Amino acid sequence: MASVLYGGHFFLASHTISGGSITTELRVNDRIRVPEVRLVGPGGEQVGIVRIEDALRLAAEADLDLVEVAPTARPPVCRLMDYGKFKYETAQKARESRRNQTNTIIKEMKLRPKIDQHDYDTKKGHVVRFLKAGDKVKITIMFRGREQHRPELGYRLLQRLAADVEDLGFIESNARQDGRNMTMVLGPHKKKSEAQAEVKAEKVKTTAAKAAEKDAEAAEVKAHREAAQKVATPKKPRRRSENLDPDMEA
């Protein structure tokens, strides 16, 4: 059995298995084969125990469906509702839930116990980026030759990295030796969905800032042009030639 939320109330729904997938199916109207039911009104009000004929009549008068929401109760609980609307809302919530689900992704970063500072900073930058995106990071220290006899070098490096990114992640799995490698898993403080929401909000903010900057530049150019036009030297009026006959100019 599974609970179904409708109108602020939880109801039980029966399950049928078809083709290996589980689907939720409620008995509706004439498919309800019991002599009496405990009826719940469309607003969640308790009507009481009524005969199935009376419940079906009330549903028809209200232009609603009689839906069996708790078949295992004695007597079964039925509710007056718009079943088509209920199925639509349930499907919408299921799609929204699937859309919000995110798969856990584990990134991996490999380091050498005697890594130089430049390479360390580069690797740490990748770890920071992964944690900001809400992903877990598996840090692997690879030992070669005699380095396998100095596990403390790898341990200190892992602890150093964990301390450098402690504002973004935490040690989910402590360092452990596995053959020639030593591994540790860092988990992000923020969930994947929260990290994605922050990235999206940051993109919107950046886009808005660029648009505002572009508008400001356009306004500045326009103002400069208008100012230049105001201070432009007016053209001198054309003077009449003194050597020409006035009658000819006329």
PDB file of C-alpha atoms in Angstrom:
ATOM      1  CA  MET A   1       0.000   0.000   0.000  1.00  0.00           C
ATOM      2  CA  ALA A   2       1.074   3.572  -0.612  1.00  0.00           C
ATOM      3  CA  SER A   3      -0.230   6.912   0.633  1.00  0.00           C
ATOM      4  CA  VAL A   4      -1.625   9.504  -1.742  1.00  0.00           C
ATOM      5  CA  LEU A   5      -1.865  13.182  -0.835  1.00  0.00           C
ATOM      6  CA  TYR A   6      -4.927  15.053  -2.035  1.00  0.00           C
ATOM      7  CA  GLY A   7      -6.501  18.198  -0.683  1.00  0.00           C
ATOM      8  CA  GLY A   8      -4.195  18.239   2.319  1.00  0.00           C
ATOM      9  CA  HIS A   9      -5.115  14.667   3.339  1.00  0.00           C
ATOM     10  CA  PHE A  10      -3.225  11.402   2.903  1.00  0.00           C
ATOM     11  CA  PHE A  11      -5.063   8.384   1.524  1.00  0.00           C
ATOM     12  CA  LEU A  12      -4.010   4.809   0.819  1.00  0.00           C
ATOM     13  CA  ALA A  13      -3.891   3.612  -2.753  1.00  0.00           C
ATOM     14  CA  SER A  14      -3.747   0.044  -3.967  1.00  0.00           C
ATOM     15  CA  HIS A  15      -0.960  -1.055  -6.305  1.00  0.00           C
ATOM     16  CA  THR A  16      -1.054  -3.355  -9.290  1.00  0.00           C
ATOM     17  CA  ILE A  17       1.980  -4.778 -11.066  1.00  0.00           C
ATOM     18  CA  SER A  18       1.916  -4.647 -14.843  1.00  0.00           C
ATOM     19  CA  GLY A  19       4.864  -5.541 -17.046  1.00  0.00           C
ATOM     20  CA  GLY A  20       7.275  -5.283 -14.124  1.00  0.00           C
ATOM     21  CA  SER A  21       6.352  -1.680 -13.237  1.00  0.00           C
ATOM     22  CA  ILE A  22       4.232  -0.649 -10.278  1.00  0.00           C
ATOM     23  CA  THR A  23       1.291   1.631 -11.009  1.00  0.00           C
ATOM     24  CA  THR A  24      -1.124   3.244  -8.568  1.00  0.00           C
ATOM     25  CA  GLU A  25      -4.786   2.552  -9.337  1.00  0.00           C
ATOM     26  CA  LEU A  26      -7.842   3.609  -7.346  1.00  0.00           C
ATOM     27  CA  ARG A  27     -11.294   2.163  -7.743  1.00  0.00           C
ATOM     28  CA  VAL A  28     -13.755   4.779  -8.951  1.00  0.00           C
ATOM     29  CA  ASN A  29     -17.577   4.998  -9.081  1.00  0.00           C
ATOM     30  CA  ASP A  30     -19.196   1.736 -10.287  1.00  0.00           C
ATOM     31  CA  ARG A  31     -15.947  -0.202  -9.752  1.00  0.00           C
ATOM     32  CA  ILE A  32     -16.428   0.107  -5.975  1.00  0.00           C
ATOM     33  CA  ARG A  33     -18.090  -3.205  -4.994  1.00  0.00           C
ATOM     34  CA  VAL A  34     -19.026  -2.791  -1.313  1.00  0.00           C
ATOM     35  CA  PRO A  35     -22.417  -2.287   0.336  1.00  0.00           C
ATOM     36  CA  GLU A  36     -21.432   0.799   2.317  1.00  0.00           C
ATOM     37  CA  VAL A  37     -18.556   3.255   2.635  1.00  0.00           C
ATOM     38  CA  ARG A  38     -17.254   5.905   4.978  1.00  0.00           C
ATOM     39  CA  LEU A  39     -17.771   9.029   2.895  1.00  0.00           C
ATOM     40  CA  VAL A  40     -15.549  12.099   2.887  1.00  0.00           C
ATOM     41  CA  GLY A  41     -16.827  15.273   1.210  1.00  0.00           C
ATOM     42  CA  PRO A  42     -14.935  17.246  -1.447  1.00  0.00           C
ATOM     43  CA  GLY A  43     -13.680  19.684   1.177  1.00  0.00           C
ATOM     44  CA  GLY A  44     -12.424  16.940   3.509  1.00  0.00           C
ATOM     45  CA  GLU A  45     -15.505  17.016   5.728  1.00  0.00           C
ATOM     46  CA  GLN A  46     -16.644  13.714   7.270  1.00  0.00           C
ATOM     47  CA  VAL A  47     -20.084  12.720   5.975  1.00  0.00           C
ATOM     48  CA  GLY A  48     -20.195   9.374   7.756  1.00  0.00           C
ATOM     49  CA  ILE A  49     -21.059   5.813   6.815  1.00  0.00           C
ATOM     50  CA  VAL A  50     -23.516   5.694   3.928  1.00  0.00           C
ATOM     51  CA  ARG A  51     -24.771   3.103   1.475  1.00  0.00           C
ATOM     52  CA  ILE A  52     -22.860   2.849  -1.773  1.00  0.00           C
ATOM     53  CA  GLU A  53     -26.006   3.817  -3.698  1.00  0.00           C
ATOM     54  CA  ASP A  54     -26.354   7.039  -1.700  1.00  0.00           C
ATOM     55  CA  ALA A  55     -22.646   7.827  -2.121  1.00  0.00           C
ATOM     56  CA  LEU A  56     -22.888   7.380  -5.896  1.00  0.00           C
ATOM     57  CA  ARG A  57     -25.992   9.564  -5.990  1.00  0.00           C
ATOM     58  CA  LEU A  58     -24.259  12.359  -4.054  1.00  0.00           C
ATOM     59  CA  ALA A  59     -21.297  12.143  -6.429  1.00  0.00           C
ATOM     60  CA  ALA A  60     -23.572  12.439  -9.482  1.00  0.00           C
ATOM     61  CA  GLU A  61     -25.464  15.387  -7.977  1.00  0.00           C
ATOM     62  CA  ALA A  62     -22.183  17.218  -7.279  1.00  0.00           C
ATOM     63  CA  ASP A  63     -20.809  16.309 -10.741  1.00  0.00           C
ATOM     64  CA  LEU A  64     -17.876  14.584  -9.037  1.00  0.00           C
ATOM     65  CA  ASP A  65     -16.434  11.080  -8.808  1.00  0.00           C
ATOM     66  CA  LEU A  66     -16.617   8.664  -5.921  1.00  0.00           C
ATOM     67  CA  VAL A  67     -13.058   7.484  -5.322  1.00  0.00           C
ATOM     68  CA  GLU A  68     -12.044   4.689  -2.959  1.00  0.00           C
ATOM     69  CA  VAL A  69      -9.030   6.155  -1.157  1.00  0.00           C
ATOM     70  CA  ALA A  70      -8.629   3.621   1.686  1.00  0.00           C
ATOM     71  CA  PRO A  71      -9.767   0.180   0.491  1.00  0.00           C
ATOM     72  CA  THR A  72      -8.437  -1.704   3.529  1.00  0.00           C
ATOM     73  CA  ALA A  73     -10.470   0.290   6.041  1.00  0.00           C
ATOM     74  CA  ARG A  74     -13.701  -1.192   7.432  1.00  0.00           C
ATOM     75  CA  PRO A  75     -15.808   0.097   5.801  1.00  0.00           C
ATOM     76  CA  PRO A  76     -13.633   1.445   2.955  1.00  0.00           C
ATOM     77  CA  VAL A  77     -13.113   5.203   2.865  1.00  0.00           C
ATOM     78  CA  CYS A  78     -14.344   6.977  -0.259  1.00  0.00           C
ATOM     79  CA  ARG A  79     -14.079  10.626  -1.195  1.00  0.00           C
ATOM     80  CA  LEU A  80     -15.969  12.888  -3.542  1.00  0.00           C
ATOM     81  CA  MET A  81     -13.484  14.487  -5.925  1.00  0.00           C
ATOM     82  CA  ASP A  82     -12.717  15.357  -9.520  1.00  0.00           C
ATOM     83  CA  TYR A  83     -10.773  12.206 -10.362  1.00  0.00           C
ATOM     84  CA  GLY A  84      -9.459  13.550 -13.663  1.00  0.00           C
ATOM     85  CA  LYS A  85      -8.037  16.613 -11.926  1.00  0.00           C
ATOM     86  CA  PHE A  86      -6.614  14.408  -9.165  1.00  0.00           C
ATOM     87  CA  LYS A  87      -4.775  12.191 -11.680  1.00  0.00           C
ATOM     88  CA  TYR A  88      -3.415  15.242 -13.509  1.00  0.00           C
ATOM     89  CA  GLU A  89      -2.112  16.848 -10.309  1.00  0.00           C
ATOM     90  CA  THR A  90      -0.577  13.545  -9.183  1.00  0.00           C
ATOM     91  CA  ALA A  91       1.208  13.128 -12.529  1.00  0.00           C
ATOM     92  CA  GLN A  92       2.471  16.733 -12.364  1.00  0.00           C
ATOM     93  CA  LYS A  93       3.881  16.207  -8.873  1.00  0.00           C
ATOM     94  CA  ALA A  94       5.561  12.966  -9.961  1.00  0.00           C
ATOM     95  CA  ARG A  95       7.216  14.701 -12.929  1.00  0.00           C
ATOM     96  CA  GLU A  96       8.337  17.571 -10.730  1.00  0.00           C
ATOM     97  CA  SER A  97       9.780  15.126  -8.220  1.00  0.00           C
ATOM     98  CA  ARG A  98      11.720  13.293 -10.936  1.00  0.00           C
ATOM     99  CA  ARG A  99      12.958  16.594 -12.319  1.00  0.00           C
ATOM    100  CA  ASN A 100      14.296  17.624  -8.913  1.00  0.00           C
ATOM    101  CA  GLN A 101      16.048  14.311  -8.346  1.00  0.00           C
ATOM    102  CA  THR A 102      19.768  14.413  -9.035  1.00  0.00           C
ATOM    103  CA  ASN A 103      22.114  11.505  -9.436  1.00  0.00           C
ATOM    104  CA  THR A 104      25.038  11.382  -7.050  1.00  0.00           C
ATOM    105  CA  ILE A 105      28.211  11.921  -9.052  1.00  0.00           C
ATOM    106  CA  ILE A 106      31.632  11.117  -7.629  1.00  0.00           C
ATOM    107  CA  LYS A 107      34.494  12.938  -9.290  1.00  0.00           C
ATOM    108  CA  GLU A 108      38.042  11.669  -8.888  1.00  0.00           C
ATOM    109  CA  MET A 109      41.265  13.579  -8.491  1.00  0.00           C
ATOM    110  CA  LYS A 110      44.646  11.830  -8.474  1.00  0.00           C
ATOM    111  CA  LEU A 111      47.769  13.229  -6.807  1.00  0.00           C
ATOM    112  CA  ARG A 112      51.334  12.106  -6.156  1.00  0.00           C
ATOM    113  CA  PRO A 113      52.672  12.263  -2.580  1.00  0.00           C
ATOM    114  CA  LYS A 114      55.557  14.554  -3.671  1.00  0.00           C
ATOM    115  CA  ILE A 115      53.437  16.897  -5.795  1.00  0.00           C
ATOM    116  CA  ASP A 116      54.861  20.386  -6.363  1.00  0.00           C
ATOM    117  CA  GLN A 117      52.991  23.528  -5.301  1.00  0.00           C
ATOM    118  CA  HIS A 118      51.869  24.540  -8.789  1.00  0.00           C
ATOM    119  CA  ASP A 119      50.326  21.143  -9.541  1.00  0.00           C
ATOM    120  CA  TYR A 120      48.776  21.058  -6.083  1.00  0.00           C
ATOM    121  CA  ASP A 121      47.086  24.420  -6.637  1.00  0.00           C
ATOM    122  CA  THR A 122      45.762  23.229  -9.993  1.00  0.00           C
ATOM    123  CA  LYS A 123      44.371  20.004  -8.521  1.00  0.00           C
ATOM    124  CA  LYS A 124      42.880  21.881  -5.579  1.00  0.00           C
ATOM    125  CA  GLY A 125      41.149  24.250  -8.011  1.00  0.00           C
ATOM    126  CA  HIS A 126      39.429  21.288  -9.667  1.00  0.00           C
ATOM    127  CA  VAL A 127      38.340  19.940  -6.286  1.00  0.00           C
ATOM    128  CA  VAL A 128      36.910  23.342  -5.368  1.00  0.00           C
ATOM    129  CA  ARG A 129      34.972  23.457  -8.641  1.00  0.00           C
ATOM    130  CA  PHE A 130      33.548  19.971  -8.085  1.00  0.00           C
ATOM    131  CA  LEU A 131      32.459  20.725  -4.525  1.00  0.00           C
ATOM    132  CA  LYS A 132      30.857  24.009  -5.561  1.00  0.00           C
ATOM    133  CA  ALA A 133      28.829  22.050  -8.132  1.00  0.00           C
ATOM    134  CA  GLY A 134      27.581  19.765  -5.350  1.00  0.00           C
ATOM    135  CA  ASP A 135      29.592  16.695  -6.400  1.00  0.00           C
ATOM    136  CA  LYS A 136      31.522  14.320  -4.187  1.00  0.00           C
ATOM    137  CA  VAL A 137      35.247  14.023  -4.850  1.00  0.00           C
ATOM    138  CA  LYS A 138      37.380  10.916  -4.418  1.00  0.00           C
ATOM    139  CA  ILE A 139      40.981  11.919  -3.784  1.00  0.00           C
ATOM    140  CA  THR A 140      43.541   9.259  -4.701  1.00  0.00           C
ATOM    141  CA  ILE A 141      47.200   9.420  -3.712  1.00  0.00           C
ATOM    142  CA  MET A 142      49.296   7.204  -6.007  1.00  0.00           C
ATOM    143  CA  PHE A 143      52.475   5.728  -4.510  1.00  0.00           C
ATOM    144  CA  ARG A 144      55.373   4.427  -6.570  1.00  0.00           C
ATOM    145  CA  GLY A 145      58.345   2.322  -5.563  1.00  0.00           C
ATOM    146  CA  ARG A 146      59.675   3.150  -2.125  1.00  0.00           C
ATOM    147  CA  GLU A 147      56.904   5.729  -1.618  1.00  0.00           C
ATOM    148  CA  GLN A 148      54.662   2.844  -0.548  1.00  0.00           C
ATOM    149  CA  HIS A 149      56.675   2.642   2.672  1.00  0.00           C
ATOM    150  CA  ARG A 150      55.902   6.299   3.465  1.00  0.00           C
ATOM    151  CA  PRO A 151      52.092   6.337   3.796  1.00  0.00           C
ATOM    152  CA  GLU A 152      52.336   9.317   6.139  1.00  0.00           C
ATOM    153  CA  LEU A 153      53.221  11.483   3.130  1.00  0.00           C
ATOM    154  CA  GLY A 154      49.909  10.686   1.466  1.00  0.00           C
ATOM    155  CA  TYR A 155      47.977  11.056   4.691  1.00  0.00           C
ATOM    156  CA  ARG A 156      49.410  14.508   5.382  1.00  0.00           C
ATOM    157  CA  LEU A 157      48.637  15.589   1.814  1.00  0.00           C
ATOM    158  CA  LEU A 158      45.029  14.445   2.110  1.00  0.00           C
ATOM    159  CA  GLN A 159      44.593  16.237   5.420  1.00  0.00           C
ATOM    160  CA  ARG A 160      46.113  19.385   3.934  1.00  0.00           C
ATOM    161  CA  LEU A 161      43.702  19.305   0.989  1.00  0.00           C
ATOM    162  CA  ALA A 162      40.716  18.669   3.258  1.00  0.00           C
ATOM    163  CA  ALA A 163      41.692  21.660   5.391  1.00  0.00           C
ATOM    164  CA  ASP A 164      42.085  23.896   2.330  1.00  0.00           C
ATOM    165  CA  VAL A 165      38.537  23.179   1.114  1.00  0.00           C
ATOM    166  CA  GLU A 166      36.782  22.766   4.473  1.00  0.00           C
ATOM    167  CA  ASP A 167      34.498  25.729   3.720  1.00  0.00           C
ATOM    168  CA  LEU A 168      33.090  23.827   0.719  1.00  0.00           C
ATOM    169  CA  GLY A 169      33.268  20.173   1.767  1.00  0.00           C
ATOM    170  CA  PHE A 170      33.890  17.707   4.559  1.00  0.00           C
ATOM    171  CA  ILE A 171      35.635  14.355   4.906  1.00  0.00           C
ATOM    172  CA  GLU A 172      32.938  11.794   4.147  1.00  0.00           C
ATOM    173  CA  SER A 173      35.291   8.824   4.048  1.00  0.00           C
ATOM    174  CA  ASN A 174      38.559   8.944   5.960  1.00  0.00           C
ATOM    175  CA  ALA A 175      41.891   8.192   4.309  1.00  0.00           C
ATOM    176  CA  ARG A 176      42.657   4.509   3.866  1.00  0.00           C
ATOM    177  CA  GLN A 177      45.412   2.536   2.191  1.00  0.00           C
ATOM    178  CA  ASP A 178      44.422   0.313  -0.722  1.00  0.00           C
ATOM    179  CA  GLY A 179      47.473  -1.360  -2.247  1.00  0.00           C
ATOM    180  CA  ARG A 180      49.573   1.300  -3.950  1.00  0.00           C
ATOM    181  CA  ASN A 181      46.901   3.949  -3.488  1.00  0.00           C
ATOM    182  CA  MET A 182      45.476   5.889  -0.577  1.00  0.00           C
ATOM    183  CA  THR A 183      41.956   7.267  -0.987  1.00  0.00           C
ATOM    184  CA  MET A 184      39.681   9.742   0.758  1.00  0.00           C
ATOM    185  CA  VAL A 185      36.209  10.981  -0.194  1.00  0.00           C
ATOM    186  CA  LEU A 186      35.128  14.593   0.259  1.00  0.00           C
ATOM    187  CA  GLY A 187      31.442  15.441   0.357  1.00  0.00           C
ATOM    188  CA  PRO A 188      29.979  18.889  -0.465  1.00  0.00           C
ATOM    189  CA  HIS A 189      28.255  20.920   2.224  1.00  0.00           C
ATOM    190  CA  LYS A 190      25.507  21.864  -0.221  1.00  0.00           C
ATOM    191  CA  LYS A 191      23.197  19.496  -2.049  1.00  0.00           C
ATOM    192  CA  LYS A 192      23.415  19.155  -5.803  1.00  0.00           C
ATOM    193  CA  SER A 193      20.079  20.903  -6.308  1.00  0.00           C
ATOM    194  CA  GLU A 194      21.137  23.827  -4.091  1.00  0.00           C
ATOM    195  CA  ALA A 195      24.445  24.162  -5.938  1.00  0.00           C
ATOM    196  CA  GLN A 196      22.689  24.124  -9.307  1.00  0.00           C
ATOM    197  CA  ALA A 197      20.218  26.750  -8.102  1.00  0.00           C
ATOM    198  CA  GLU A 198      23.070  28.986  -6.958  1.00  0.00           C
ATOM    199  CA  VAL A 199      24.883  28.590 -10.284  1.00  0.00           C
ATOM    200  CA  LYS A 200      21.693  29.454 -12.140  1.00  0.00           C
ATOM    201  CA  ALA A 201      21.064  32.493  -9.934  1.00  0.00           C
ATOM    202  CA  GLU A 202      24.659  33.640 -10.449  1.00  0.00           C
ATOM    203  CA  LYS A 203      24.262  33.356 -14.225  1.00  0.00           C
ATOM    204  CA  VAL A 204      21.071  35.424 -14.097  1.00  0.00           C
ATOM    205  CA  LYS A 205      22.814  38.012 -11.940  1.00  0.00           C
ATOM    206  CA  THR A 206      25.810  38.153 -14.287  1.00  0.00           C
ATOM    207  CA  THR A 207      23.567  38.497 -17.342  1.00  0.00           C
ATOM    208  CA  ALA A 208      21.619  41.315 -15.704  1.00  0.00           C
ATOM    209  CA  ALA A 209      24.835  43.092 -14.723  1.00  0.00           C
ATOM    210  CA  LYS A 210      26.191  42.870 -18.277  1.00  0.00           C
ATOM    211  CA  ALA A 211      22.912  44.174 -19.686  1.00  0.00           C
ATOM    212  CA  ALA A 212      22.933  47.093 -17.235  1.00  0.00           C
ATOM    213  CA  GLU A 213      26.560  47.871 -18.114  1.00  0.00           C
ATOM    214  CA  LYS A 214      25.726  47.812 -21.814  1.00  0.00           C
ATOM    215  CA  ASP A 215      22.753  50.130 -21.291  1.00  0.00           C
ATOM    216  CA  ALA A 216      24.924  52.505 -19.262  1.00  0.00           C
ATOM    217  CA  GLU A 217      27.550  52.622 -22.018  1.00  0.00           C
ATOM    218  CA  ALA A 218      24.883  53.296 -24.638  1.00  0.00           C
ATOM    219  CA  ALA A 219      23.421  56.097 -22.498  1.00  0.00           C
ATOM    220  CA  GLU A 220      26.880  57.605 -22.022  1.00  0.00           C
ATOM    221  CA  VAL A 221      27.573  57.570 -25.769  1.00  0.00           C
ATOM    222  CA  LYS A 222      24.195  59.157 -26.465  1.00  0.00           C
ATOM    223  CA  ALA A 223      24.786  61.881 -23.882  1.00  0.00           C
ATOM    224  CA  HIS A 224      28.233  62.590 -25.331  1.00  0.00           C
ATOM    225  CA  ARG A 225      26.794  62.965 -28.824  1.00  0.00           C
ATOM    226  CA  GLU A 226      24.037  65.285 -27.646  1.00  0.00           C
ATOM    227  CA  ALA A 227      26.553  67.426 -25.765  1.00  0.00           C
ATOM    228  CA  ALA A 228      28.787  67.595 -28.836  1.00  0.00           C
ATOM    229  CA  GLN A 229      25.874  68.752 -30.983  1.00  0.00           C
ATOM    230  CA  LYS A 230      25.020  71.555 -28.544  1.00  0.00           C
ATOM    231  CA  VAL A 231      28.524  73.014 -28.516  1.00  0.00           C
ATOM    232  CA  ALA A 232      29.066  72.614 -32.256  1.00  0.00           C
ATOM    233  CA  THR A 233      30.078  75.883 -33.997  1.00  0.00           C
ATOM    234  CA  PRO A 234      27.128  77.236 -36.002  1.00  0.00           C
ATOM    235  CA  LYS A 235      27.701  77.873 -39.709  1.00  0.00           C
ATOM    236  CA  LYS A 236      28.381  81.472 -40.668  1.00  0.00           C
ATOM    237  CA  PRO A 237      25.650  83.071 -42.777  1.00  0.00           C
ATOM    238  CA  ARG A 238      26.544  83.581 -46.396  1.00  0.00           C
ATOM    239  CA  ARG A 239      27.632  87.185 -47.091  1.00  0.00           C
ATOM    240  CA  ARG A 240      26.555  89.029 -50.164  1.00  0.00           C
ATOM    241  CA  SER A 241      29.344  89.719 -52.587  1.00  0.00           C
ATOM    242  CA  GLU A 242      30.245  93.437 -52.764  1.00  0.00           C
ATOM    243  CA  ASN A 243      31.500  93.128 -56.336  1.00  0.00           C
ATOM    244  CA  LEU A 244      28.243  91.908 -57.810  1.00  0.00           C
ATOM    245  CA  ASP A 245      25.501  94.149 -59.092  1.00  0.00           C
ATOM    246  CA  PRO A 246      22.617  94.195 -56.584  1.00  0.00           C
ATOM    247  CA  ASP A 247      20.174  94.000 -59.449  1.00  0.00           C
ATOM    248  CA  MET A 248      21.829  90.771 -60.680  1.00  0.00           C
ATOM    249  CA  GLU A 249      21.604  89.170 -57.223  1.00  0.00           C
ATOM    250  CA  ALA A 250      17.957  89.997 -57.048  1.00  0.00           C
TER     251      ALA A 250
END
